């Protein structure tokens, strides 16, 4: 069965460091992969989308990589800030109606 | 939440009762989705609709029903057949290549 795994339930880092979150998937061949941020009690907010033919995508302090051979995406936040503390969800998708979400990694950035 | 409104924010259901969660959007998008989120699990798709008067079951449709009589509205009814309805419910619209826009969610609790 299809499985989406995010590396850890929680990640704690010091302000200013780079946070790296991992998303692995099995039995699934997504055409693209999305990353979302979710704050407690709120809906997820879209951050980035990367397609299967793209190796890397950047947006300000965010960088996403997508390796279809390893079946893995890495999500980096550089120069992290306490305001980056949230849960981050990965969501590989075959199409808009077949998108799977990981359980998320809760990131805490300490001042 | 970017033109998509869910109500109520909190909802309490008694045993054997049907309850309806509202989702309204003013972004003129065709595709709308309902997800359920439980602690430690990824979002799971309940139902989706691509156009008015048409909708499709997702992975966990049992115990739920929907309607799509207007483009702007996609209400979800949690029926008494859903034995474990306590969860956080999220409505979303698809914005093409720019991910999903989610509502702020409804937290349903069985009392």
PDB file of C-alpha atoms in Angstrom:
ATOM      1  CA  UNK A   1       0.000   0.000   0.000  1.00  0.00           C
ATOM      2  CA  UNK A   2       1.077   3.600  -0.491  1.00  0.00           C
ATOM      3  CA  UNK A   3       3.072   5.071   2.325  1.00  0.00           C
ATOM      4  CA  UNK A   4       4.282   8.598   2.981  1.00  0.00           C
ATOM      5  CA  UNK A   5       6.826   8.950   5.774  1.00  0.00           C
ATOM      6  CA  UNK A   6       8.248  12.123   7.199  1.00  0.00           C
ATOM      7  CA  UNK A   7      11.541  11.573   8.928  1.00  0.00           C
ATOM      8  CA  UNK A   8      10.607  12.423  12.439  1.00  0.00           C
ATOM      9  CA  UNK A   9       7.660  13.563  14.424  1.00  0.00           C
ATOM     10  CA  UNK A  10       9.595  16.474  15.920  1.00  0.00           C
ATOM     11  CA  UNK A  11      12.744  18.410  15.124  1.00  0.00           C
ATOM     12  CA  UNK A  12      14.366  20.985  17.428  1.00  0.00           C
ATOM     13  CA  UNK A  13      17.024  23.359  16.138  1.00  0.00           C
ATOM     14  CA  UNK A  14      18.736  26.553  17.175  1.00  0.00           C
ATOM     15  CA  UNK A  15      17.841  29.862  15.571  1.00  0.00           C
ATOM     16  CA  UNK A  16      20.017  30.661  12.582  1.00  0.00           C
ATOM     17  CA  UNK A  17      20.677  27.025  11.685  1.00  0.00           C
ATOM     18  CA  UNK A  18      19.313  25.178   8.671  1.00  0.00           C
ATOM     19  CA  UNK A  19      16.387  22.850   9.268  1.00  0.00           C
ATOM     20  CA  UNK A  20      16.184  19.811   6.991  1.00  0.00           C
ATOM     21  CA  UNK A  21      13.001  17.773   6.825  1.00  0.00           C
ATOM     22  CA  UNK A  22      12.682  14.511   4.936  1.00  0.00           C
ATOM     23  CA  UNK A  23       9.747  12.985   3.101  1.00  0.00           C
ATOM     24  CA  UNK A  24       9.938   9.431   1.750  1.00  0.00           C
ATOM     25  CA  UNK A  25       7.253   7.630  -0.190  1.00  0.00           C
ATOM     26  CA  UNK A  26       6.728   4.032  -1.253  1.00  0.00           C
ATOM     27  CA  UNK A  27       4.435   2.288  -3.735  1.00  0.00           C
ATOM     28  CA  UNK A  28       3.636   5.629  -5.273  1.00  0.00           C
ATOM     29  CA  UNK A  29       4.803   7.496  -8.373  1.00  0.00           C
ATOM     30  CA  UNK A  30       3.922  11.155  -7.908  1.00  0.00           C
ATOM     31  CA  UNK A  31       4.064  13.628 -10.759  1.00  0.00           C
ATOM     32  CA  UNK A  32       4.727  16.409  -8.281  1.00  0.00           C
ATOM     33  CA  UNK A  33       5.152  17.020  -4.593  1.00  0.00           C
ATOM     34  CA  UNK A  34       3.975  19.851  -2.383  1.00  0.00           C
ATOM     35  CA  UNK A  35       5.015  21.141   1.023  1.00  0.00           C
ATOM     36  CA  UNK A  36       2.667  22.846   3.463  1.00  0.00           C
ATOM     37  CA  UNK A  37       3.013  24.617   6.776  1.00  0.00           C
ATOM     38  CA  UNK A  38       0.406  24.047   9.473  1.00  0.00           C
ATOM     39  CA  UNK A  39       0.058  25.983  12.712  1.00  0.00           C
ATOM     40  CA  UNK A  40      -1.912  24.540  15.658  1.00  0.00           C
ATOM     41  CA  UNK A  41      -5.664  24.617  15.097  1.00  0.00           C
ATOM     42  CA  UNK A  42      -5.300  26.026  11.577  1.00  0.00           C
ATOM     43  CA  UNK A  43      -5.523  24.693   8.057  1.00  0.00           C
ATOM     44  CA  UNK A  44      -2.307  23.929   6.137  1.00  0.00           C
ATOM     45  CA  UNK A  45      -0.786  26.723   4.070  1.00  0.00           C
ATOM     46  CA  UNK A  46       0.814  25.953   0.711  1.00  0.00           C
ATOM     47  CA  UNK A  47       4.547  26.685   0.506  1.00  0.00           C
ATOM     48  CA  UNK A  48       6.116  25.072  -2.549  1.00  0.00           C
ATOM     49  CA  UNK A  49       5.409  22.675  -5.390  1.00  0.00           C
ATOM     50  CA  UNK A  50       8.104  20.725  -7.237  1.00  0.00           C
ATOM     51  CA  UNK A  51       7.490  18.602 -10.325  1.00  0.00           C
ATOM     52  CA  UNK A  52       9.060  15.235 -11.123  1.00  0.00           C
ATOM     53  CA  UNK A  53      11.278  16.749 -13.804  1.00  0.00           C
ATOM     54  CA  UNK A  54      12.646  19.385 -11.424  1.00  0.00           C
ATOM     55  CA  UNK A  55      15.545  18.648  -9.108  1.00  0.00           C
ATOM     56  CA  UNK A  56      15.297  21.694  -6.897  1.00  0.00           C
ATOM     57  CA  UNK A  57      13.019  24.629  -6.175  1.00  0.00           C
ATOM     58  CA  UNK A  58      13.698  27.699  -4.060  1.00  0.00           C
ATOM     59  CA  UNK A  59      11.560  30.378  -2.517  1.00  0.00           C
ATOM     60  CA  UNK A  60      13.233  32.915  -0.256  1.00  0.00           C
ATOM     61  CA  UNK A  61      14.745  30.883   2.641  1.00  0.00           C
ATOM     62  CA  UNK A  62      13.057  27.660   1.528  1.00  0.00           C
ATOM     63  CA  UNK A  63      14.544  24.985  -0.717  1.00  0.00           C
ATOM     64  CA  UNK A  64      12.971  21.739  -1.848  1.00  0.00           C
ATOM     65  CA  UNK A  65      14.591  18.845  -3.670  1.00  0.00           C
ATOM     66  CA  UNK A  66      12.841  15.930  -5.327  1.00  0.00           C
ATOM     67  CA  UNK A  67      14.632  12.672  -6.120  1.00  0.00           C
ATOM     68  CA  UNK A  68      12.320  10.255  -7.918  1.00  0.00           C
ATOM     69  CA  UNK A  69      14.966   7.530  -7.877  1.00  0.00           C
ATOM     70  CA  UNK A  70      15.318   7.644  -4.107  1.00  0.00           C
ATOM     71  CA  UNK A  71      11.598   8.398  -3.767  1.00  0.00           C
ATOM     72  CA  UNK A  72      12.458  11.243  -1.464  1.00  0.00           C
ATOM     73  CA  UNK A  73      12.020  14.971  -1.037  1.00  0.00           C
ATOM     74  CA  UNK A  74      14.074  17.182   1.241  1.00  0.00           C
ATOM     75  CA  UNK A  75      12.775  20.476   2.580  1.00  0.00           C
ATOM     76  CA  UNK A  76      15.274  23.018   3.895  1.00  0.00           C
ATOM     77  CA  UNK A  77      14.733  26.219   5.825  1.00  0.00           C
ATOM     78  CA  UNK A  78      17.916  28.281   5.984  1.00  0.00           C
ATOM     79  CA  UNK A  79      18.644  30.905   8.637  1.00  0.00           C
ATOM     80  CA  UNK A  80      15.769  29.536  10.674  1.00  0.00           C
ATOM     81  CA  UNK A  81      13.765  31.788  12.970  1.00  0.00           C
ATOM     82  CA  UNK A  82      11.446  31.067  15.914  1.00  0.00           C
ATOM     83  CA  UNK A  83       8.569  32.171  13.646  1.00  0.00           C
ATOM     84  CA  UNK A  84       9.334  29.140  11.460  1.00  0.00           C
ATOM     85  CA  UNK A  85       8.159  26.878  14.289  1.00  0.00           C
ATOM     86  CA  UNK A  86       5.210  24.871  12.950  1.00  0.00           C
ATOM     87  CA  UNK A  87       4.316  21.472  11.551  1.00  0.00           C
ATOM     88  CA  UNK A  88       5.393  20.877   7.973  1.00  0.00           C
ATOM     89  CA  UNK A  89       3.505  18.449   5.758  1.00  0.00           C
ATOM     90  CA  UNK A  90       4.679  16.866   2.559  1.00  0.00           C
ATOM     91  CA  UNK A  91       2.136  15.856  -0.058  1.00  0.00           C
ATOM     92  CA  UNK A  92       3.174  13.894  -3.133  1.00  0.00           C
ATOM     93  CA  UNK A  93       0.498  13.772  -5.818  1.00  0.00           C
ATOM     94  CA  UNK A  94      -0.278  11.951  -9.034  1.00  0.00           C
ATOM     95  CA  UNK A  95      -2.906  14.550  -9.838  1.00  0.00           C
ATOM     96  CA  UNK A  96      -5.104  16.980  -7.948  1.00  0.00           C
ATOM     97  CA  UNK A  97      -7.490  14.190  -6.978  1.00  0.00           C
ATOM     98  CA  UNK A  98      -4.806  11.748  -5.867  1.00  0.00           C
ATOM     99  CA  UNK A  99      -2.626  13.544  -3.366  1.00  0.00           C
ATOM    100  CA  UNK A 100      -1.324  11.849  -0.220  1.00  0.00           C
ATOM    101  CA  UNK A 101      -0.238  13.671   2.914  1.00  0.00           C
ATOM    102  CA  UNK A 102       2.437  12.706   5.381  1.00  0.00           C
ATOM    103  CA  UNK A 103       1.720  12.995   9.101  1.00  0.00           C
ATOM    104  CA  UNK A 104       4.035  15.990   9.351  1.00  0.00           C
ATOM    105  CA  UNK A 105       7.182  17.014  11.195  1.00  0.00           C
ATOM    106  CA  UNK A 106       6.812  19.470  14.071  1.00  0.00           C
ATOM    107  CA  UNK A 107       9.683  21.938  13.876  1.00  0.00           C
ATOM    108  CA  UNK A 108      10.695  24.017  16.872  1.00  0.00           C
ATOM    109  CA  UNK A 109      13.271  26.763  16.402  1.00  0.00           C
ATOM    110  CA  UNK A 110      14.743  27.909  19.693  1.00  0.00           C
ATOM    111  CA  UNK A 111      16.054  31.449  20.138  1.00  0.00           C
TER     112      UNK A 111
ATOM    113  CA  UNK B   1      -8.129  32.038   4.766  1.00  0.00           C
ATOM    114  CA  UNK B   2      -7.938  33.338   1.229  1.00  0.00           C
ATOM    115  CA  UNK B   3     -11.601  33.162   0.288  1.00  0.00           C
ATOM    116  CA  UNK B   4     -12.568  29.792   1.738  1.00  0.00           C
ATOM    117  CA  UNK B   5     -14.671  29.757   4.885  1.00  0.00           C
ATOM    118  CA  UNK B   6     -15.478  26.835   7.128  1.00  0.00           C
ATOM    119  CA  UNK B   7     -18.056  26.912   9.882  1.00  0.00           C
ATOM    120  CA  UNK B   8     -18.503  26.310  12.683  1.00  0.00           C
ATOM    121  CA  UNK B   9     -15.003  26.279  14.161  1.00  0.00           C
ATOM    122  CA  UNK B  10     -16.084  23.832  16.882  1.00  0.00           C
ATOM    123  CA  UNK B  11     -18.939  21.358  16.715  1.00  0.00           C
ATOM    124  CA  UNK B  12     -20.238  18.834  19.180  1.00  0.00           C
ATOM    125  CA  UNK B  13     -22.224  15.789  18.140  1.00  0.00           C
ATOM    126  CA  UNK B  14     -24.306  13.499  20.260  1.00  0.00           C
ATOM    127  CA  UNK B  15     -24.439   9.789  19.588  1.00  0.00           C
ATOM    128  CA  UNK B  16     -26.761   8.958  16.708  1.00  0.00           C
ATOM    129  CA  UNK B  17     -26.928  12.504  15.438  1.00  0.00           C
ATOM    130  CA  UNK B  18     -26.138  13.800  11.948  1.00  0.00           C
ATOM    131  CA  UNK B  19     -24.210  17.061  11.736  1.00  0.00           C
ATOM    132  CA  UNK B  20     -23.326  19.231   8.752  1.00  0.00           C
ATOM    133  CA  UNK B  21     -20.095  21.140   8.294  1.00  0.00           C
ATOM    134  CA  UNK B  22     -20.154  24.155   6.022  1.00  0.00           C
ATOM    135  CA  UNK B  23     -17.539  25.075   3.391  1.00  0.00           C
ATOM    136  CA  UNK B  24     -17.964  28.167   1.220  1.00  0.00           C
ATOM    137  CA  UNK B  25     -15.553  29.708  -1.286  1.00  0.00           C
ATOM    138  CA  UNK B  26     -15.594  32.931  -3.268  1.00  0.00           C
ATOM    139  CA  UNK B  27     -12.587  32.186  -5.471  1.00  0.00           C
ATOM    140  CA  UNK B  28     -14.624  30.720  -8.320  1.00  0.00           C
ATOM    141  CA  UNK B  29     -12.693  27.445  -8.347  1.00  0.00           C
ATOM    142  CA  UNK B  30     -14.311  24.253  -9.555  1.00  0.00           C
ATOM    143  CA  UNK B  31     -12.531  21.596  -7.507  1.00  0.00           C
ATOM    144  CA  UNK B  32     -13.288  21.299  -3.796  1.00  0.00           C
ATOM    145  CA  UNK B  33     -12.157  18.690  -1.278  1.00  0.00           C
ATOM    146  CA  UNK B  34     -12.898  17.448   2.226  1.00  0.00           C
ATOM    147  CA  UNK B  35     -10.142  15.988   4.373  1.00  0.00           C
ATOM    148  CA  UNK B  36     -10.050  14.542   7.831  1.00  0.00           C
ATOM    149  CA  UNK B  37      -7.015  14.994  10.109  1.00  0.00           C
ATOM    150  CA  UNK B  38      -6.322  12.830  13.149  1.00  0.00           C
ATOM    151  CA  UNK B  39      -3.352  13.210  15.517  1.00  0.00           C
ATOM    152  CA  UNK B  40      -0.226  11.499  14.185  1.00  0.00           C
ATOM    153  CA  UNK B  41      -1.791  10.782  10.806  1.00  0.00           C
ATOM    154  CA  UNK B  42      -1.715  12.484   7.470  1.00  0.00           C
ATOM    155  CA  UNK B  43      -4.764  14.157   6.017  1.00  0.00           C
ATOM    156  CA  UNK B  44      -7.145  11.630   4.513  1.00  0.00           C
ATOM    157  CA  UNK B  45      -9.497  12.409   1.650  1.00  0.00           C
ATOM    158  CA  UNK B  46     -13.217  11.982   2.344  1.00  0.00           C
ATOM    159  CA  UNK B  47     -14.909  13.370  -0.784  1.00  0.00           C
ATOM    160  CA  UNK B  48     -14.095  15.672  -3.648  1.00  0.00           C
ATOM    161  CA  UNK B  49     -16.055  17.501  -6.304  1.00  0.00           C
ATOM    162  CA  UNK B  50     -14.844  18.747  -9.672  1.00  0.00           C
ATOM    163  CA  UNK B  51     -18.030  20.446 -10.814  1.00  0.00           C
ATOM    164  CA  UNK B  52     -21.502  21.304  -9.614  1.00  0.00           C
ATOM    165  CA  UNK B  53     -23.802  18.319  -9.074  1.00  0.00           C
ATOM    166  CA  UNK B  54     -20.913  15.871  -9.223  1.00  0.00           C
ATOM    167  CA  UNK B  55     -18.736  14.431  -6.477  1.00  0.00           C
ATOM    168  CA  UNK B  56     -16.514  11.407  -5.909  1.00  0.00           C
ATOM    169  CA  UNK B  57     -15.653   9.294  -2.898  1.00  0.00           C
ATOM    170  CA  UNK B  58     -12.201   9.537  -1.421  1.00  0.00           C
ATOM    171  CA  UNK B  59     -10.403   6.973   0.698  1.00  0.00           C
ATOM    172  CA  UNK B  60     -12.646   7.209   3.778  1.00  0.00           C
ATOM    173  CA  UNK B  61     -16.119   8.148   2.511  1.00  0.00           C
ATOM    174  CA  UNK B  62     -18.062   5.678   4.640  1.00  0.00           C
ATOM    175  CA  UNK B  63     -20.298   7.449   7.153  1.00  0.00           C
ATOM    176  CA  UNK B  64     -20.110  10.778   5.301  1.00  0.00           C
ATOM    177  CA  UNK B  65     -22.198  12.466   2.611  1.00  0.00           C
ATOM    178  CA  UNK B  66     -21.795  15.630   0.552  1.00  0.00           C
ATOM    179  CA  UNK B  67     -23.679  17.787  -1.914  1.00  0.00           C
ATOM    180  CA  UNK B  68     -22.581  20.313  -4.530  1.00  0.00           C
ATOM    181  CA  UNK B  69     -25.627  22.261  -5.592  1.00  0.00           C
ATOM    182  CA  UNK B  70     -23.702  25.508  -6.031  1.00  0.00           C
ATOM    183  CA  UNK B  71     -20.155  26.161  -7.143  1.00  0.00           C
ATOM    184  CA  UNK B  72     -19.431  28.153  -3.997  1.00  0.00           C
ATOM    185  CA  UNK B  73     -20.646  25.580  -1.493  1.00  0.00           C
ATOM    186  CA  UNK B  74     -19.593  22.020  -0.604  1.00  0.00           C
ATOM    187  CA  UNK B  75     -21.161  20.959   2.716  1.00  0.00           C
ATOM    188  CA  UNK B  76     -20.156  17.740   4.465  1.00  0.00           C
ATOM    189  CA  UNK B  77     -22.599  15.740   6.573  1.00  0.00           C
ATOM    190  CA  UNK B  78     -21.217  13.417   9.206  1.00  0.00           C
ATOM    191  CA  UNK B  79     -23.868  10.762   9.635  1.00  0.00           C
ATOM    192  CA  UNK B  80     -24.605   8.515  12.573  1.00  0.00           C
ATOM    193  CA  UNK B  81     -23.017   5.697  10.561  1.00  0.00           C
ATOM    194  CA  UNK B  82     -19.592   7.263  11.137  1.00  0.00           C
ATOM    195  CA  UNK B  83     -18.552   5.514  14.332  1.00  0.00           C
ATOM    196  CA  UNK B  84     -15.463   7.551  15.100  1.00  0.00           C
ATOM    197  CA  UNK B  85     -16.190  11.087  13.923  1.00  0.00           C
ATOM    198  CA  UNK B  86     -14.040  13.021  16.408  1.00  0.00           C
ATOM    199  CA  UNK B  87     -11.422  14.739  14.242  1.00  0.00           C
ATOM    200  CA  UNK B  88     -10.334  17.983  12.609  1.00  0.00           C
ATOM    201  CA  UNK B  89     -12.102  18.479   9.267  1.00  0.00           C
ATOM    202  CA  UNK B  90     -10.551  20.543   6.513  1.00  0.00           C
ATOM    203  CA  UNK B  91     -12.077  21.828   3.302  1.00  0.00           C
ATOM    204  CA  UNK B  92      -9.829  22.817   0.418  1.00  0.00           C
ATOM    205  CA  UNK B  93      -9.932  24.138  -3.115  1.00  0.00           C
ATOM    206  CA  UNK B  94      -7.415  23.377  -5.824  1.00  0.00           C
ATOM    207  CA  UNK B  95      -5.672  26.347  -7.367  1.00  0.00           C
ATOM    208  CA  UNK B  96      -4.097  24.531 -10.272  1.00  0.00           C
ATOM    209  CA  UNK B  97      -0.331  24.522 -10.060  1.00  0.00           C
ATOM    210  CA  UNK B  98      -0.254  26.506  -6.855  1.00  0.00           C
ATOM    211  CA  UNK B  99      -1.350  23.906  -4.383  1.00  0.00           C
ATOM    212  CA  UNK B 100      -4.465  23.759  -2.306  1.00  0.00           C
ATOM    213  CA  UNK B 101      -5.992  26.563  -0.321  1.00  0.00           C
ATOM    214  CA  UNK B 102      -7.431  25.219   2.913  1.00  0.00           C
ATOM    215  CA  UNK B 103     -10.089  26.594   5.190  1.00  0.00           C
ATOM    216  CA  UNK B 104      -9.415  27.101   8.875  1.00  0.00           C
ATOM    217  CA  UNK B 105     -11.051  23.798   9.784  1.00  0.00           C
ATOM    218  CA  UNK B 106     -13.852  22.491  11.976  1.00  0.00           C
ATOM    219  CA  UNK B 107     -13.073  20.493  15.087  1.00  0.00           C
ATOM    220  CA  UNK B 108     -15.792  17.929  15.663  1.00  0.00           C
ATOM    221  CA  UNK B 109     -16.160  16.203  19.006  1.00  0.00           C
ATOM    222  CA  UNK B 110     -18.577  13.468  20.020  1.00  0.00           C
ATOM    223  CA  UNK B 111     -20.150  14.053  23.436  1.00  0.00           C
TER     224      UNK B 111
END
